[in-house]
Amino acid sequence: MSFLASWLASPPLDAAIEIAPEAVSIAVLGGGGQNAAVQGYAVEPMPGGAVVPSLTATNMIDRDMVVRALRAACESVGVRPRRVALVVPDLVGKVSLVRFDQTPPRRDDLARQIRWQIKKSPPFPIDDACVTYSPGSRATEGNEFVVVASKREVIREYEGVCEEVGIEAGLVDLATFGVVNLFLSSGPPPSGDWLVVHMRPEYTSIVILRREDLIFFRNRAEGDQEALQDVVHQTAMYYQDRLSGRGFARILLGGLGRTPGAVDMARRNLEEHMGAAVEPIDPTRGAALTDRIQPTPELMATLSPLVGMLLRSRREAVTV
């Protein structure tokens, strides 16, 4: 499992697949560089309850259903990829920001220190965790890392579905980090701070970046009592008081809500509260759509993390 940026370059992946509670989705990119385009995609809906994202419990409630949906999506797009970027729900990962005054020079020592530092953060023994990390803010004192801990058995559930269809998950990442990589991989980041609000029927994640550095992450499960505008307000206060925030250069919102019109309502509330325009999260920022693909808000929400993962894979393939 890896996120935001890998330590080592690897070959570009054939496709990106997302396993979400409502559907299994796949996207394939064609072209290269500035001419990247979504060559094909497919979305295979699933009945509620087939996948239930959780940090600790079984996620694949109806594994056979998920396997059938993945096979059907591959058949629909006309591709049976060998290696893919796999997108999983944010709810399966515990995200932490960890800072050290001094970073151990050896990667093995750093990994051990990070695991020790976050051992009380996830609600399961750290020995049962997949722990991945990436450099965080470079503007703070010391050295900061963005760390994700997921239960190893949970990640294996998602990988196992792919393996059942003959597909290797060469990269696994959280959905919201896929969205962030859509922007990090498709042009220079904003010169200041930017806020990303990514909605899904089961959760909403809020990210603050300072140029290309992630400095804040919060996930709110849909069952929580706090309204989105309250969470954003609390985030904005924390940003000003603790992160030396001076205002957002850009505010981005996208995804899928639990009810029709939920994202549009959230956009209006955000604009009223923040006093600034809110931009949609748009995958065509990094990859064009062919003429036969008709953009809809639902399709844009589906493609954003998939395209972000594939653009990141291409970027890292040329990184030495």
Coordinates of C-alpha atoms in Angstrom, one line a residue:
M1 CA 0.0 0.0 0.0
S2 CA 1.3 3.4 -0.9
F3 CA 0.0 7.0 -1.2
L4 CA 0.7 10.5 -2.4
A5 CA 4.2 9.7 -3.7
S6 CA 6.1 6.5 -3.9
W7 CA 9.7 6.1 -2.7
L8 CA 10.8 4.2 -5.9
A9 CA 9.9 4.6 -9.6
S10 CA 7.9 1.7 -11.0
P11 CA 6.4 0.9 -14.4
P12 CA 3.1 2.6 -15.3
L13 CA 0.0 0.6 -14.4
D14 CA -2.4 -0.8 -17.0
A15 CA -5.6 0.6 -15.4
A16 CA -7.1 1.9 -12.2
I17 CA -9.9 0.1 -10.3
E18 CA -12.0 1.3 -7.4
I19 CA -13.9 -1.0 -5.1
A20 CA -16.5 1.1 -3.4
P21 CA -19.7 0.1 -1.5
E22 CA -21.9 1.3 -4.3
A23 CA -20.0 0.0 -7.4
V24 CA -16.8 -1.4 -8.9
S25 CA -15.3 1.1 -11.4
I26 CA -12.4 0.8 -13.9
A27 CA -10.6 3.4 -16.1
V28 CA -7.9 3.1 -18.7
L29 CA -5.8 6.0 -20.0
G30 CA -4.5 6.3 -23.5
G31 CA -2.1 8.9 -25.0
G32 CA 0.8 10.4 -23.1
G33 CA 1.9 13.6 -21.4
Q34 CA -0.4 16.5 -22.2
N35 CA -2.4 14.3 -24.6
A36 CA -3.5 11.8 -21.9
A37 CA -7.1 10.7 -22.4
V38 CA -9.6 8.4 -20.8
Q39 CA -9.6 5.5 -23.3
G40 CA -12.4 3.6 -21.6
Y41 CA -14.2 3.2 -18.4
A42 CA -16.9 1.0 -16.8
V43 CA -19.0 1.2 -13.7
E44 CA -20.7 -1.9 -12.3
P45 CA -23.2 -1.1 -9.6
M46 CA -23.6 -3.4 -6.6
P47 CA -26.4 -3.9 -4.1
G48 CA -26.0 -2.2 -0.8
G49 CA -24.2 -4.2 1.8
A50 CA -21.8 -6.1 -0.5
V51 CA -18.9 -3.9 0.7
V52 CA -19.0 -2.2 4.1
P53 CA -15.8 -0.1 4.6
S54 CA -14.3 -0.5 8.1
L55 CA -10.9 -0.1 9.8
T56 CA -11.3 -3.3 11.8
A57 CA -14.2 -5.5 10.6
T58 CA -14.7 -7.6 7.5
N59 CA -15.2 -5.3 4.4
M60 CA -16.2 -7.9 1.8
I61 CA -19.6 -9.0 3.1
D62 CA -20.5 -10.5 -0.2
R63 CA -17.2 -11.3 -1.8
D64 CA -18.6 -13.3 -4.7
M65 CA -20.8 -10.3 -5.7
V66 CA -17.7 -8.0 -5.7
V67 CA -15.7 -10.5 -7.8
R68 CA -18.6 -10.8 -10.3
A69 CA -18.9 -7.0 -10.4
L70 CA -15.1 -6.6 -11.1
R71 CA -15.3 -9.3 -13.9
A72 CA -18.3 -7.5 -15.4
A73 CA -16.6 -4.1 -15.3
C74 CA -13.4 -5.5 -17.1
E75 CA -15.6 -7.2 -19.7
S76 CA -17.6 -4.0 -20.3
V77 CA -14.5 -1.9 -20.8
G78 CA -12.9 -4.6 -23.0
V79 CA -9.7 -4.9 -20.9
R80 CA -8.3 -7.5 -18.6
P81 CA -5.4 -5.6 -17.0
R82 CA -2.5 -7.4 -15.4
R83 CA -1.4 -4.7 -12.9
V84 CA -3.6 -1.9 -11.6
A85 CA -3.8 1.0 -9.3
L86 CA -6.4 0.0 -6.7
V87 CA -8.5 2.6 -5.0
V88 CA -10.1 1.8 -1.6
P89 CA -12.4 3.8 0.6
D90 CA -10.9 6.3 3.0
L91 CA -12.6 4.5 5.9
V92 CA -10.1 1.6 5.7
G93 CA -7.1 3.8 6.6
K94 CA -6.1 5.8 9.6
V95 CA -4.2 8.9 8.5
S96 CA -1.7 10.6 10.8
L97 CA 0.8 13.4 10.5
V98 CA 4.1 12.5 12.3
R99 CA 7.0 14.8 13.0
F100 CA 10.6 14.0 14.0
D101 CA 13.3 16.5 15.0
Q102 CA 15.8 14.2 13.2
T103 CA 15.1 11.6 10.6
P104 CA 17.0 8.3 10.8
P105 CA 19.3 8.0 7.8
R106 CA 18.3 4.4 7.1
R107 CA 14.9 3.6 5.7
D108 CA 14.4 0.6 7.9
D109 CA 15.1 2.6 11.1
L110 CA 12.6 5.3 9.9
A111 CA 9.9 2.7 9.3
R112 CA 10.4 1.3 12.8
Q113 CA 10.3 4.8 14.4
I114 CA 7.1 5.6 12.5
R115 CA 5.4 2.4 13.5
W116 CA 6.4 3.0 17.1
Q117 CA 5.1 6.6 16.9
I118 CA 1.7 5.7 15.7
K119 CA 1.2 2.4 17.6
K120 CA -1.6 3.8 19.7
S121 CA -3.4 5.6 16.8
P122 CA -5.2 2.7 15.0
P123 CA -7.8 0.7 16.8
F124 CA -5.9 -2.6 16.3
P125 CA -2.4 -3.8 17.2
I126 CA 0.3 -2.2 15.1
D127 CA 1.7 -5.6 14.4
D128 CA -1.4 -6.3 12.4
A129 CA -1.1 -3.1 10.3
C130 CA 0.1 -2.2 6.9
V131 CA 1.9 1.2 7.4
T132 CA 2.9 3.4 4.6
Y133 CA 4.3 6.9 4.7
S134 CA 5.3 9.8 2.5
P135 CA 7.2 13.1 3.2
G136 CA 4.9 15.7 4.6
S137 CA 5.3 19.4 5.0
R138 CA 8.8 20.8 4.3
A139 CA 7.9 24.2 5.9
T140 CA 7.8 22.9 9.5
E141 CA 10.6 22.5 12.0
G142 CA 12.0 19.0 11.8
N143 CA 10.7 16.4 9.4
E144 CA 7.0 15.6 8.9
F145 CA 5.5 12.5 7.4
V146 CA 2.0 11.6 6.2
V147 CA 1.3 8.1 7.5
V148 CA -1.5 5.7 6.7
A149 CA -2.2 2.6 8.8
S150 CA -4.6 -0.1 7.6
K151 CA -5.3 -3.5 9.0
R152 CA -3.4 -6.0 6.9
E153 CA -6.3 -8.4 6.7
V154 CA -8.6 -5.6 5.4
I155 CA -6.2 -4.6 2.6
R156 CA -5.8 -8.3 1.7
E157 CA -9.6 -8.5 1.2
Y158 CA -9.5 -5.8 -1.6
E159 CA -6.3 -7.2 -3.1
G160 CA -7.8 -10.7 -3.0
V161 CA -10.8 -9.7 -5.1
C162 CA -8.4 -8.5 -7.8
E163 CA -6.4 -11.7 -7.6
E164 CA -9.5 -13.8 -8.0
V165 CA -9.9 -12.1 -11.5
G166 CA -6.2 -12.5 -12.3
I167 CA -5.2 -8.9 -11.6
E168 CA -2.3 -7.7 -9.4
A169 CA -2.8 -4.6 -7.3
G170 CA 0.5 -2.9 -8.0
L171 CA -0.5 0.2 -6.0
V172 CA -3.2 0.7 -3.3
D173 CA -4.4 4.1 -2.2
L174 CA -7.2 5.8 -0.5
A175 CA -9.8 7.4 -2.7
T176 CA -9.2 11.0 -1.5
F177 CA -5.5 10.7 -2.0
G178 CA -6.3 9.7 -5.6
V179 CA -8.2 12.9 -6.0
V180 CA -5.3 14.9 -4.5
N181 CA -2.9 13.2 -6.9
L182 CA -5.2 14.3 -9.8
F183 CA -4.1 17.9 -9.1
L184 CA -0.5 17.1 -8.1
S185 CA 0.1 15.2 -11.3
S186 CA -1.6 17.5 -13.8
G187 CA 0.2 20.8 -13.4
P188 CA 1.8 23.1 -10.9
P189 CA -0.1 23.4 -7.6
P190 CA -1.6 26.6 -6.4
S191 CA 1.0 29.1 -5.0
G192 CA -0.8 29.2 -1.7
D193 CA -3.0 26.9 0.4
W194 CA -5.8 24.9 -1.0
L195 CA -8.8 23.0 0.5
V196 CA -10.2 19.8 -0.9
V197 CA -13.5 18.4 0.2
H198 CA -14.2 14.9 -1.1
M199 CA -17.7 13.5 -0.5
R200 CA -18.8 9.9 -0.7
P201 CA -22.1 8.4 0.5
E202 CA -20.3 6.8 3.4
Y203 CA -17.9 9.6 4.4
T204 CA -16.5 13.0 3.7
S205 CA -12.8 13.7 3.8
I206 CA -11.2 17.2 4.1
V207 CA -7.7 17.9 3.1
I208 CA -5.6 21.0 3.3
L209 CA -2.4 21.3 1.2
R210 CA 0.3 24.0 1.3
R211 CA 1.4 24.0 -2.4
E212 CA 2.1 20.3 -2.9
D213 CA 2.5 19.4 0.9
L214 CA -0.4 17.8 2.8
I215 CA -0.7 19.6 6.1
F216 CA -4.2 18.4 7.3
F217 CA -6.5 15.4 6.8
R218 CA -9.8 14.7 8.5
N219 CA -12.3 12.0 7.7
R220 CA -16.0 12.2 8.8
A221 CA -18.1 9.1 8.6
E222 CA -21.6 9.8 7.3
G223 CA -23.1 8.5 10.5
D224 CA -21.4 11.3 12.5
Q225 CA -23.7 13.9 13.9
E226 CA -21.7 16.9 12.8
A227 CA -23.0 18.7 9.7
L228 CA -20.5 19.2 6.9
Q229 CA -20.5 23.0 7.3
D230 CA -19.7 22.6 11.0
V231 CA -16.8 20.3 10.2
V232 CA -15.5 22.8 7.6
H233 CA -15.9 25.6 10.1
Q234 CA -13.8 23.7 12.7
T235 CA -11.2 22.9 10.1
A236 CA -11.0 26.6 9.1
M237 CA -10.5 27.6 12.7
Y238 CA -7.8 25.0 13.2
Y239 CA -6.2 26.1 9.9
Q240 CA -6.0 29.7 11.1
D241 CA -5.0 29.0 14.7
R242 CA -2.6 26.1 14.4
L243 CA -1.4 26.1 10.8
S244 CA -0.7 29.8 10.3
G245 CA -3.4 29.9 7.6
R246 CA -3.8 33.0 5.6
G247 CA -6.7 32.0 3.4
F248 CA -7.2 29.4 0.6
A249 CA -6.0 30.1 -2.9
R250 CA -8.5 27.4 -4.1
I251 CA -11.4 25.5 -2.7
L252 CA -12.3 22.2 -4.5
L253 CA -15.3 20.1 -3.9
G254 CA -16.5 16.9 -5.6
G255 CA -17.6 13.3 -5.2
L256 CA -21.0 11.7 -4.6
G257 CA -23.4 12.4 -1.8
R258 CA -25.8 10.0 -0.1
T259 CA -28.9 11.8 -1.6
P260 CA -29.5 13.6 -4.9
G261 CA -28.3 17.2 -4.9
A262 CA -26.1 16.7 -1.8
V263 CA -22.9 17.9 -3.5
D264 CA -24.7 21.0 -4.9
M265 CA -26.1 21.8 -1.5
A266 CA -22.6 21.4 0.0
R267 CA -21.2 23.7 -2.6
R268 CA -23.7 26.4 -1.8
N269 CA -23.1 26.1 1.9
L270 CA -19.3 26.2 1.4
E271 CA -19.4 29.3 -0.7
E272 CA -21.6 31.0 1.8
H273 CA -19.5 30.1 4.7
M274 CA -16.1 30.6 3.1
G275 CA -17.0 33.7 1.1
A276 CA -15.2 32.3 -2.0
A277 CA -15.9 30.4 -5.1
V278 CA -15.8 26.6 -4.9
E279 CA -14.5 24.7 -7.9
P280 CA -15.6 21.3 -9.0
I281 CA -13.1 18.4 -8.9
D282 CA -12.7 17.7 -12.5
P283 CA -10.7 14.7 -14.0
T284 CA -10.4 16.4 -17.3
R285 CA -7.8 18.7 -15.7
G286 CA -5.4 15.8 -16.2
A287 CA -7.0 13.7 -19.0
A288 CA -9.4 14.5 -21.7
L289 CA -12.5 12.5 -22.5
T290 CA -13.0 11.0 -25.9
D291 CA -16.0 12.2 -27.9
R292 CA -18.0 9.1 -27.1
I293 CA -17.8 9.7 -23.3
Q294 CA -20.5 12.1 -22.1
P295 CA -19.5 13.9 -18.9
T296 CA -22.0 13.8 -16.1
P297 CA -21.4 14.9 -12.4
E298 CA -21.6 11.2 -11.4
L299 CA -19.0 10.2 -14.0
M300 CA -16.7 13.0 -13.0
A301 CA -16.9 11.9 -9.4
T302 CA -16.1 8.3 -10.4
L303 CA -13.2 9.1 -12.7
S304 CA -11.4 11.7 -10.5
P305 CA -9.6 9.2 -8.1
L306 CA -9.0 6.7 -10.9
V307 CA -7.4 9.3 -13.3
G308 CA -5.4 10.7 -10.4
M309 CA -4.0 7.3 -9.6
L310 CA -3.0 6.6 -13.2
L311 CA -1.4 10.1 -13.7
R312 CA 0.6 9.5 -10.6
S313 CA 1.7 6.1 -11.9
R314 CA 2.9 7.7 -15.1
R315 CA 4.7 10.5 -13.3
E316 CA 6.5 8.1 -11.1
A317 CA 7.5 5.8 -14.0
V318 CA 9.7 8.6 -15.3
T319 CA 11.1 9.6 -11.9
V320 CA 14.7 8.5 -11.3

